[in-house]
Short mmCIF file of C-alpha atoms in Angstrom, two decimals:
data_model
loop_
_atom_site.label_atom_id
_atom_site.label_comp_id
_atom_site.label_asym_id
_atom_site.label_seq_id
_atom_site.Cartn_x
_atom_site.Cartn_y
_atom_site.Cartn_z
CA UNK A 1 0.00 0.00 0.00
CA UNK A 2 2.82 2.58 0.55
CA UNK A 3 3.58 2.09 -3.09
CA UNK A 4 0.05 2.62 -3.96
CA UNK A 5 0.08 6.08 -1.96
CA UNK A 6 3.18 6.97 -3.27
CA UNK A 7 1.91 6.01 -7.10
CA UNK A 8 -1.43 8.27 -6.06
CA UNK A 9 0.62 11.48 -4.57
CA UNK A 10 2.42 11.40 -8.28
CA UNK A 11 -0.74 11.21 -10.54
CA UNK A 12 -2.18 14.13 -8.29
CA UNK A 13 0.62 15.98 -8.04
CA UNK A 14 -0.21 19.88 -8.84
CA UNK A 15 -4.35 18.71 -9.03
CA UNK A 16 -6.67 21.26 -8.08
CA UNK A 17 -8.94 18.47 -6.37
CA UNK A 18 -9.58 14.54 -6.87
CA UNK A 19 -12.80 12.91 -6.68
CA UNK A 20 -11.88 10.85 -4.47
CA UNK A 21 -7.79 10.08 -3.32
CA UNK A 22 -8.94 7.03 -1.78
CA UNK A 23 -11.06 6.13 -4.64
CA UNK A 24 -8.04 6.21 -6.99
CA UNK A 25 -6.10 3.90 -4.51
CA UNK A 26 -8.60 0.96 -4.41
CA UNK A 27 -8.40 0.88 -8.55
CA UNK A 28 -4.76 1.28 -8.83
CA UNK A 29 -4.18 -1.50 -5.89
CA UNK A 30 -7.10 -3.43 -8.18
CA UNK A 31 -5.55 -2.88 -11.40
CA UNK A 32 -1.88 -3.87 -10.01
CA UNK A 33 -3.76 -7.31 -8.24
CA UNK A 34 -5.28 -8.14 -12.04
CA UNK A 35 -3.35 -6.95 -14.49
CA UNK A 36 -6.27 -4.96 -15.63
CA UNK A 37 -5.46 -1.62 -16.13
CA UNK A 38 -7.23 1.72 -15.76
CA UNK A 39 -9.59 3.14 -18.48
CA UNK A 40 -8.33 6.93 -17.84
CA UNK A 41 -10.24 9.07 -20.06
CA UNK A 42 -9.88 12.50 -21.90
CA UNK A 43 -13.19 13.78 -23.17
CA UNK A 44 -12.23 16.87 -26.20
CA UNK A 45 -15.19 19.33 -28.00
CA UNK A 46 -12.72 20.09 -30.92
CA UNK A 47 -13.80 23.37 -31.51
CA UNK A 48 -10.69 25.40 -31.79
CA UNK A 49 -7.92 24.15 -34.22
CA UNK A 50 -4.43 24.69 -31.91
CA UNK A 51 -3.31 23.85 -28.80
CA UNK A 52 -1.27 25.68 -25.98
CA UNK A 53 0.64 24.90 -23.29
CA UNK A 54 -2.50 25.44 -21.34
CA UNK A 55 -4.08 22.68 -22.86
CA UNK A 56 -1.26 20.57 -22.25
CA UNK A 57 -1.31 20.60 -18.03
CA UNK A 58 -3.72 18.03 -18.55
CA UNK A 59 -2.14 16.01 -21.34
CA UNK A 60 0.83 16.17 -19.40
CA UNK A 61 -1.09 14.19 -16.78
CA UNK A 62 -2.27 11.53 -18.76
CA UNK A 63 0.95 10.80 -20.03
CA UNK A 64 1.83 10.03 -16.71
CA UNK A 65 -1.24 7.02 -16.34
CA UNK A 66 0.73 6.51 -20.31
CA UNK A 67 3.73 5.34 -18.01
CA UNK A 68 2.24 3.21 -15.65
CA UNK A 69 0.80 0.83 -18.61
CA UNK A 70 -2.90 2.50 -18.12
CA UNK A 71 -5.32 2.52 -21.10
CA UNK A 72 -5.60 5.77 -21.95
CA UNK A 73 -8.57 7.36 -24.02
CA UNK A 74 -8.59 10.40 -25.82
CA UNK A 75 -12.45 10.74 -26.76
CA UNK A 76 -13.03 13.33 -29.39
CA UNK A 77 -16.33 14.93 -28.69
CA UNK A 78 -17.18 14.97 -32.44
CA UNK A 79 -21.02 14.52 -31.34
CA UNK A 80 -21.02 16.66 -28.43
CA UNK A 81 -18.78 18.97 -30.02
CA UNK A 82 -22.01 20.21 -32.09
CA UNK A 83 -23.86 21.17 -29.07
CA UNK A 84 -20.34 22.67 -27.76
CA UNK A 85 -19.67 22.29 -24.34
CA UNK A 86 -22.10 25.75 -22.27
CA UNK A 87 -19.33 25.88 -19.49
CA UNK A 88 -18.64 29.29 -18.68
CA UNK A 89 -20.84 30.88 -21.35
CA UNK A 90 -23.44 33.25 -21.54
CA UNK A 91 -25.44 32.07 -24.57
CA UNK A 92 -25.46 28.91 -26.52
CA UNK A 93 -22.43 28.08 -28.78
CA UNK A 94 -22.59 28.22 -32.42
CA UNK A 95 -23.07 24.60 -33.62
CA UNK A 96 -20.53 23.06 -35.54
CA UNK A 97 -20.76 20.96 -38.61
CA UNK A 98 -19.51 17.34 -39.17
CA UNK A 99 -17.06 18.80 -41.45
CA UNK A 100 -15.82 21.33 -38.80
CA UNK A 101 -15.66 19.03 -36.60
CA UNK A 102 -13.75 16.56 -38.25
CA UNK A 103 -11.39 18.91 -39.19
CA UNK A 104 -10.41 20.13 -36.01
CA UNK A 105 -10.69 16.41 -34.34
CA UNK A 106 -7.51 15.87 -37.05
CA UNK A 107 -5.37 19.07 -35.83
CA UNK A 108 -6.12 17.60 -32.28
CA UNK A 109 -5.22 14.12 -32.25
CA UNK A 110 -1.70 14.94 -34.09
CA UNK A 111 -0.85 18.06 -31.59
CA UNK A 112 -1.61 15.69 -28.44
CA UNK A 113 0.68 13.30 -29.83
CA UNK A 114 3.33 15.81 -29.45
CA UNK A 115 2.91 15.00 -25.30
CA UNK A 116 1.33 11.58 -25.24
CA UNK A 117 2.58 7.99 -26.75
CA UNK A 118 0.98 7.67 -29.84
CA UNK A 119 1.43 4.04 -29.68
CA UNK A 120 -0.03 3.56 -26.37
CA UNK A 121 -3.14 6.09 -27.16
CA UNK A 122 -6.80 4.81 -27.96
CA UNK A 123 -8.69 7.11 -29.78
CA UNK A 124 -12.70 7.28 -29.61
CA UNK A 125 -15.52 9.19 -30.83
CA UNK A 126 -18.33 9.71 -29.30
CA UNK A 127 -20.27 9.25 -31.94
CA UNK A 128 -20.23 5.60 -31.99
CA UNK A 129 -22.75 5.33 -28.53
CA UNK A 130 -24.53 8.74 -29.16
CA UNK A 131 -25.67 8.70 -32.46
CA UNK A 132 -27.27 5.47 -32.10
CA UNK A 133 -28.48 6.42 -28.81
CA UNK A 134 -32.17 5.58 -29.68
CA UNK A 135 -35.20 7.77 -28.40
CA UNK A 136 -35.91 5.58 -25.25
CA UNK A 137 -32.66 5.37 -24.38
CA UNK A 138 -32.17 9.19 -24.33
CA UNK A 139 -35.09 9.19 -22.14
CA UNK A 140 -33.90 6.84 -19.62
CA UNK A 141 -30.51 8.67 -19.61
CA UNK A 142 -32.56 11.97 -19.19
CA UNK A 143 -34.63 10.08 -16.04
CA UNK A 144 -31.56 10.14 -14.14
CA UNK A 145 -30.80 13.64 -13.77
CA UNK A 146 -33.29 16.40 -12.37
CA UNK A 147 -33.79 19.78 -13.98
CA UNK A 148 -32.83 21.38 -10.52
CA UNK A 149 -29.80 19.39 -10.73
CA UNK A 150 -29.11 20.86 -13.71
CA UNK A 151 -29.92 24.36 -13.06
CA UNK A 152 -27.13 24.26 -9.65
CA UNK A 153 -24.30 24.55 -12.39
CA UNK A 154 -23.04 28.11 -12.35
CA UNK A 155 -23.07 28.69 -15.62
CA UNK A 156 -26.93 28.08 -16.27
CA UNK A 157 -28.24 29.34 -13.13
CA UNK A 158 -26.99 32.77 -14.07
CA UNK A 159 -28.51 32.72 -17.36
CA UNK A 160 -31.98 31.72 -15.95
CA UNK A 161 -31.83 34.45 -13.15
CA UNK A 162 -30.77 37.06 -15.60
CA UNK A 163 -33.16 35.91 -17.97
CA UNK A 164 -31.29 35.10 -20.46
CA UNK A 165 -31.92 32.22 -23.11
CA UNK A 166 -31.30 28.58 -22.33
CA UNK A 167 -31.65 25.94 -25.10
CA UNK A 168 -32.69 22.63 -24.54
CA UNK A 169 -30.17 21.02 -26.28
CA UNK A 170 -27.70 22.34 -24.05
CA UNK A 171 -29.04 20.76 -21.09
CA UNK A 172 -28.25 17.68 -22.82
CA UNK A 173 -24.32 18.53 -22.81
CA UNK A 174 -23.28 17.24 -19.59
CA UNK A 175 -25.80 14.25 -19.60
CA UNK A 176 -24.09 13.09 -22.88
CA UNK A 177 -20.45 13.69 -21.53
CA UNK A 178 -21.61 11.42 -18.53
CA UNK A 179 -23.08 8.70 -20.94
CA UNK A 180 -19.61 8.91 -22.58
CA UNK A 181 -18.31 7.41 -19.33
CA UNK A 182 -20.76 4.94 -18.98
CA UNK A 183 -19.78 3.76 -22.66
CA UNK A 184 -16.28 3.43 -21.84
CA UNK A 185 -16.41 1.57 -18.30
CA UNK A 186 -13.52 5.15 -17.62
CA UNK A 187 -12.40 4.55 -14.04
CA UNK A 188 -10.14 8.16 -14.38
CA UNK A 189 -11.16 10.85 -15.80
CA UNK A 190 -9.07 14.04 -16.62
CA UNK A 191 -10.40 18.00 -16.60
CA UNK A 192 -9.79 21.08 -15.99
CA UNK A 193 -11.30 23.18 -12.81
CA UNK A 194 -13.72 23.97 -15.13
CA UNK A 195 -15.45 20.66 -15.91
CA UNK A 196 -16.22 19.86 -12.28
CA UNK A 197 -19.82 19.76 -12.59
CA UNK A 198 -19.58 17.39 -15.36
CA UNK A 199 -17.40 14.92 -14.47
CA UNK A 200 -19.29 14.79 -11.08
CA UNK A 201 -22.36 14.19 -13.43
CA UNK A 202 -20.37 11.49 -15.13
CA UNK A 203 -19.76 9.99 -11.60
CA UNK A 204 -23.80 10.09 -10.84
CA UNK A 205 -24.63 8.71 -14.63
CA UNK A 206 -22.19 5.82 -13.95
CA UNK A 207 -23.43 4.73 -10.60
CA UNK A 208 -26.98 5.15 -12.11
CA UNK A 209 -25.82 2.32 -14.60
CA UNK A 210 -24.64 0.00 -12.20
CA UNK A 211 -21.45 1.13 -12.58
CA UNK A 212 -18.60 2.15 -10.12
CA UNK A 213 -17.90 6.13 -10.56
CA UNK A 214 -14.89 7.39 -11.68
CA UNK A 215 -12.66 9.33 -10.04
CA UNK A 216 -12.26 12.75 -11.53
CA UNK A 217 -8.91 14.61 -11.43
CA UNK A 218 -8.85 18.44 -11.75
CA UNK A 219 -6.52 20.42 -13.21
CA UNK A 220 -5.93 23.89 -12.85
CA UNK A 221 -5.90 26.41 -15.16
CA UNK A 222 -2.75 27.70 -16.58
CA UNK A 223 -1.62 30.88 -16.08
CA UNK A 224 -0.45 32.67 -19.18
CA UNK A 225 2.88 34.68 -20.07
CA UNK A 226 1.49 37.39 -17.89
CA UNK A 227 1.28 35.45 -14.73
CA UNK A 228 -1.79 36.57 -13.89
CA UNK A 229 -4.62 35.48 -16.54
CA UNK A 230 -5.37 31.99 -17.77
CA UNK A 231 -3.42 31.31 -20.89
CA UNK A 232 -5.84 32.13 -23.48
CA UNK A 233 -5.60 33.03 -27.56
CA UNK A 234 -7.99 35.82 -26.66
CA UNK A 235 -5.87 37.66 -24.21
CA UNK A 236 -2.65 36.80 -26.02
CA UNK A 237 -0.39 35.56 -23.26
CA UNK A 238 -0.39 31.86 -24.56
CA UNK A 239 2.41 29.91 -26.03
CA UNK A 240 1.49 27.79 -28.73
CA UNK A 241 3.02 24.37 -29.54
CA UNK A 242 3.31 24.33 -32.72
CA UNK A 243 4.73 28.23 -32.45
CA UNK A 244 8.86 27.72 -34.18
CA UNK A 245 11.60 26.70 -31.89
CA UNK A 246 12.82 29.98 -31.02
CA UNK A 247 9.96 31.79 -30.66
CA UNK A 248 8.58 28.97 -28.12
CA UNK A 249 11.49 29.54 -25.99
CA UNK A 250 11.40 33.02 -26.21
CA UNK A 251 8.21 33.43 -24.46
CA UNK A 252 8.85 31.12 -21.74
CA UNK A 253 12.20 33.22 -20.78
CA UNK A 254 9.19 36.46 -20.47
CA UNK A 255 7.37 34.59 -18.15
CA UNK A 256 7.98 35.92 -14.22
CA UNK A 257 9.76 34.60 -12.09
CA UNK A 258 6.99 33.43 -9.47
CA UNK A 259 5.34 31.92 -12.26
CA UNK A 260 8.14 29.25 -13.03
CA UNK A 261 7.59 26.85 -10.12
CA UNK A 262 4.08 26.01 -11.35
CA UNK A 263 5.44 25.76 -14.98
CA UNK A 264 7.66 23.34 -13.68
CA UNK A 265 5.20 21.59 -11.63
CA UNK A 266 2.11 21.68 -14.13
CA UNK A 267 3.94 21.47 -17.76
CA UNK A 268 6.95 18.49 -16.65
CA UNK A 269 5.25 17.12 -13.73
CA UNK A 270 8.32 18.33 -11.50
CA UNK A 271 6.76 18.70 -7.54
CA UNK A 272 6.41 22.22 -6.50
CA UNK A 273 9.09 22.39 -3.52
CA UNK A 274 11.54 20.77 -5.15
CA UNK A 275 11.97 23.84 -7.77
CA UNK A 276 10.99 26.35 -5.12
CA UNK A 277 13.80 24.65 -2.52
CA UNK A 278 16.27 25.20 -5.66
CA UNK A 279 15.60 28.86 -6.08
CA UNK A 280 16.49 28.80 -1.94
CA UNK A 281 19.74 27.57 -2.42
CA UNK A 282 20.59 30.04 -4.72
CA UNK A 283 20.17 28.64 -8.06
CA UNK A 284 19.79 31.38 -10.75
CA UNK A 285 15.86 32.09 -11.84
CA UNK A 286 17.28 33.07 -14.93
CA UNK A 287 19.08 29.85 -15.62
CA UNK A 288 15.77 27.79 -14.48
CA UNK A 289 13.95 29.36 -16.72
CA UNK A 290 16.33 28.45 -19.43
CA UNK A 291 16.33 24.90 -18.23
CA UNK A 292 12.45 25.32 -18.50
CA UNK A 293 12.45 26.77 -21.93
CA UNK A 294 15.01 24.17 -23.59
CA UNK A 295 12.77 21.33 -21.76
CA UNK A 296 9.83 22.50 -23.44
CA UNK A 297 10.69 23.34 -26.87
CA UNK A 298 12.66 19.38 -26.98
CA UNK A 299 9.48 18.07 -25.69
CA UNK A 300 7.73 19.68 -29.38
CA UNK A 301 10.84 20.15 -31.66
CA UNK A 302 13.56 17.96 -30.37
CA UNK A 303 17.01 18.26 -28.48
CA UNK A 304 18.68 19.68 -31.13
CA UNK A 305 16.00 22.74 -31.85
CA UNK A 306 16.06 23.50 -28.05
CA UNK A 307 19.84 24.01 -28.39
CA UNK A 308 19.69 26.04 -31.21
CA UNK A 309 17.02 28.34 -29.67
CA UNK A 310 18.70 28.45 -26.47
CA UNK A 311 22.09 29.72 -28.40
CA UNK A 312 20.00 32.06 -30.53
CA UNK A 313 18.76 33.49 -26.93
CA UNK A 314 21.52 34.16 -25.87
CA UNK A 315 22.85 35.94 -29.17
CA UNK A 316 20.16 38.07 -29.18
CA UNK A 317 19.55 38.76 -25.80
CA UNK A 318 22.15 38.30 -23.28
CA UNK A 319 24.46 39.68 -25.76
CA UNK A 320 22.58 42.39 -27.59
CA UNK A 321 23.55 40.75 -31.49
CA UNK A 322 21.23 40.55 -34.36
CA UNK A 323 20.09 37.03 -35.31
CA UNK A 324 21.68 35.69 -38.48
CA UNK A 325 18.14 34.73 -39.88
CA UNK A 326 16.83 38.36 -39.43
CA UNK A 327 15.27 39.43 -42.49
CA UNK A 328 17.29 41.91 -44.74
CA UNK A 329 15.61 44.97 -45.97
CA UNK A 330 17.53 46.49 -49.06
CA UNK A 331 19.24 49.66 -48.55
CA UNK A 332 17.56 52.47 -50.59
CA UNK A 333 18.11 55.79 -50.95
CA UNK A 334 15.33 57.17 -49.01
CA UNK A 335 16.31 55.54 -45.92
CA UNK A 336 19.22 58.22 -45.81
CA UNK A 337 16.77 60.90 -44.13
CA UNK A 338 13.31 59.04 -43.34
CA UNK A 339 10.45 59.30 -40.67
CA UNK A 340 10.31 57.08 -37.89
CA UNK A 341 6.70 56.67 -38.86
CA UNK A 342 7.44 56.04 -42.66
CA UNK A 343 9.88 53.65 -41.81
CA UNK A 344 8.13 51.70 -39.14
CA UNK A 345 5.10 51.41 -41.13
CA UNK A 346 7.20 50.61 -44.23
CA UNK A 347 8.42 47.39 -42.68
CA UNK A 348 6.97 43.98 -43.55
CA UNK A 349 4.23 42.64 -41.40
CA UNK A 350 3.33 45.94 -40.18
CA UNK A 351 -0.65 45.83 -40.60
CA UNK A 352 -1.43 49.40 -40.78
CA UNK A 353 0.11 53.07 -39.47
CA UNK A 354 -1.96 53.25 -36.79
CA UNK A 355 -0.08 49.62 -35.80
CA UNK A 356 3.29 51.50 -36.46
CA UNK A 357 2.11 54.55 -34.35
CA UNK A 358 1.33 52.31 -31.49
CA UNK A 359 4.64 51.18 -31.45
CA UNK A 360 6.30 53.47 -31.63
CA UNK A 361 4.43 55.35 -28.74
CA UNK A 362 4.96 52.79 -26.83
CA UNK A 363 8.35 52.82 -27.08
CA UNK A 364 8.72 49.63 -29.36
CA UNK A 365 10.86 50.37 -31.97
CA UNK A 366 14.93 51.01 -31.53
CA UNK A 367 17.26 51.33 -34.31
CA UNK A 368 21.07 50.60 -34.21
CA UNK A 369 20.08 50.81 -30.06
CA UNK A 370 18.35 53.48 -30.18
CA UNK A 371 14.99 54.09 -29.22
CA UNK A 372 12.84 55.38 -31.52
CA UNK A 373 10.36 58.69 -31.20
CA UNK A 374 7.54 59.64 -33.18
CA UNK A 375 8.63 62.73 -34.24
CA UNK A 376 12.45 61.39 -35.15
CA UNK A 377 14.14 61.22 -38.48
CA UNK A 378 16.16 58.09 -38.95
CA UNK A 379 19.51 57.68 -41.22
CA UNK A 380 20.05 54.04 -42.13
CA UNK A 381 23.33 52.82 -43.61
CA UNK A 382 24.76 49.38 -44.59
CA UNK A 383 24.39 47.21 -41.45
CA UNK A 384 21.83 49.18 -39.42
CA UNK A 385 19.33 46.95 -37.68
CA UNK A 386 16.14 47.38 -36.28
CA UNK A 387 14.47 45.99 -33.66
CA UNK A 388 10.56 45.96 -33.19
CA UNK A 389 9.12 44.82 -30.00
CA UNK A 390 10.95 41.96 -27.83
CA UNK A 391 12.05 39.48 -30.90
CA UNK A 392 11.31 41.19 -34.01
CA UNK A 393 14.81 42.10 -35.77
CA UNK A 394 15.51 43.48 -39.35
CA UNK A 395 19.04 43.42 -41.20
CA UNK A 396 19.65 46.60 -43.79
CA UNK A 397 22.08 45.64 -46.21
CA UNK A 398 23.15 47.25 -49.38
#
């Protein structure tokens, strides 16, 4: 049994909460008595194309049941993915086609095989027990959950009380995420902080089946580059992983210091003192992060592109030189005597003026070292570089 609790405190390491500790100990001591191994389960709406590192806390996770010879499921949600998943929203989602659906289920399954074994990975759709899900059997799996049940979730009791719309095909959501544990006997099942109230559902559905529950793991919720919000597209403080080499390991040496710790602990599965109790003893947060950073980018592009970014860093940053893969802009004659604006908005990639006038009020933009004004004139020559933003570099050559 001390194995078992030592096997639990590593799967649960840096979980919000798990439903229940002691749960998860009677199926692993089960499973290692048998030889039968877990059903841990991953349900995913794909209804986004890419994936961050915030989506990866939890993939990260089930790589870990991955080692211990578990039978890991990653269950696209292609049929729940049309009703899309009302979790933190204030009006129904847009339904998606089959073809959307599809689509995105493709740019899924080969970015989570950037952090799980392929080769150990079963892949389901939950459209093989919910489309044939005949009309009695949708009523007996609606008998089994009240509408007041229902209307506890957070998410749905605000709409009602602020009157605003709630579709009855959304109530449906989390009953069909439960029946999706039913279908696949899961013991474990994986989630963000946000998908309490539906894994708990899942637990109720199963035990209405004559099934034992599962236990539910929660993760928490990323925090982006900014250390304070959750990594999000929308905000613009994610890191994507599919984002090139450098640029990957760029962001993660942004990231603040207090933030590194949970990186550590949520993103490699590294316990929280033990990077904490380095920092202590005087190890360098700057290094760590580095150490961080190359970790991450091998993980998605190998050892050798986690070197090469690492060096590049260090070029660029740590020793204030121009990367050698900086685009060149040709020399021309106007750039003897030009605007700061003209020039800014001249360069490629800049979307519009107003983009360049942003910059350069925000003090963005240095040439040769120097920081840029609005109102300054700028005299390039052969070999003057400019820099726009924290990784953007140009090369003017003749």
């Amino acid at each position: 049994m001390q194995d078992i609790q030592s096997t639990v405190d590593w799967l649960t390491n840096g979980a919000d909460d798990v439903v229940s500790r002691e749960l998860l100990a009677l199926k692993l001591e089960r499973s290692a008595r048998t030889g039968q191994p877990l059903v841990v389960k991953l349900g995913v709406d794909p209804t986004a194309p890419d994936i961050h590192l915030g989506h990866t806390v939890v993939l990260e996770k089930l790589r870990q049941f991955q080692e211990l010879g578990h039978q890991v499921v990653f269950l696209i949600g292609d049929m729940t993915g049309r009703i899309g998943d009302p979790t933190g929203r204030s009006e129904a989602r847009r339904q998606l086609s089959a073809a959307d659906v599809n689509q995105f289920a493709e740019t899924y399954v080969a970015q989570a095989g950037k952090v799980l074994d392929a080769s150990r990975l079963t892949l389901r759709y939950n459209s093989e027990w919910l489309a044939p899900l005949d009309l009695t059997g949708l009523i007996h799996l609606m008998s089994q959950m009240t509408l007041a049940r229902i209307l506890e979730r957070d998410d749905f009791h605000q709409r009602f009380t602020e009157h605003y719309p709630i579709h009855l095909h959304e109530l449906l959501y989390p009953l069909m995420q439960a029946y999706d544990s039913v279908a696949l006997k899961a013991d474990v099942e994986l989630g963000g902080t946000d998908q309490r109230f539906n894994i708990l559902t899942a637990r109720q559905i199963q035990e209405a089946y004559g099934l034992e529950p599962e236990v539910g793991i929660f993760m928490p919720l990323l925090e982006g580059t900014d250390g304070v919000k959750k990594m999000s597209k929308s905000v613009g403080n994610y890191v994507g992983i599919e984002e090139p080499a450098p640029e990957m390991f760029g962001k993660v040496m942004s990231i603040p210091d207090s933030l590194m710790p949970r990186w550590y602990q949520l993103l490699l599965g590294e316990r929280l003192e033990g990077v904490q109790q380095r920092i202590a003893a005087g190890d360098n947060p700057r290094d760590l992060k580095a150490q961080l950073g190359s970790r991450l980018v091998a993980r998605f592009w190998g050892e050798e592109a986690a070197k090469d970014a690492e060096e590049q860093f260090a070029r660029t940053f740590r020793h204030h030189e121009v990367p050698e893969d900086a685009p060149v802009l040709p020399l021309i004659p106007e750039m003897a005597d030009i605007s700061a604006l003209d020039l800014v908005a001249g360069l490629p990639g800049m979307a519009s003026r107003q983009e360049a006038r942003r910059l350069l009020t925000q003090g963005a933009v240095t040439v040769d070292g120097e920081k840029l004004e609005m109102q300054d004139r700028v005299s390039l020559h052969d070999g003057s570089w400019i820099k726009v933003g924290k990784r953007r570099y140009f090369r003017v050559q003749s």
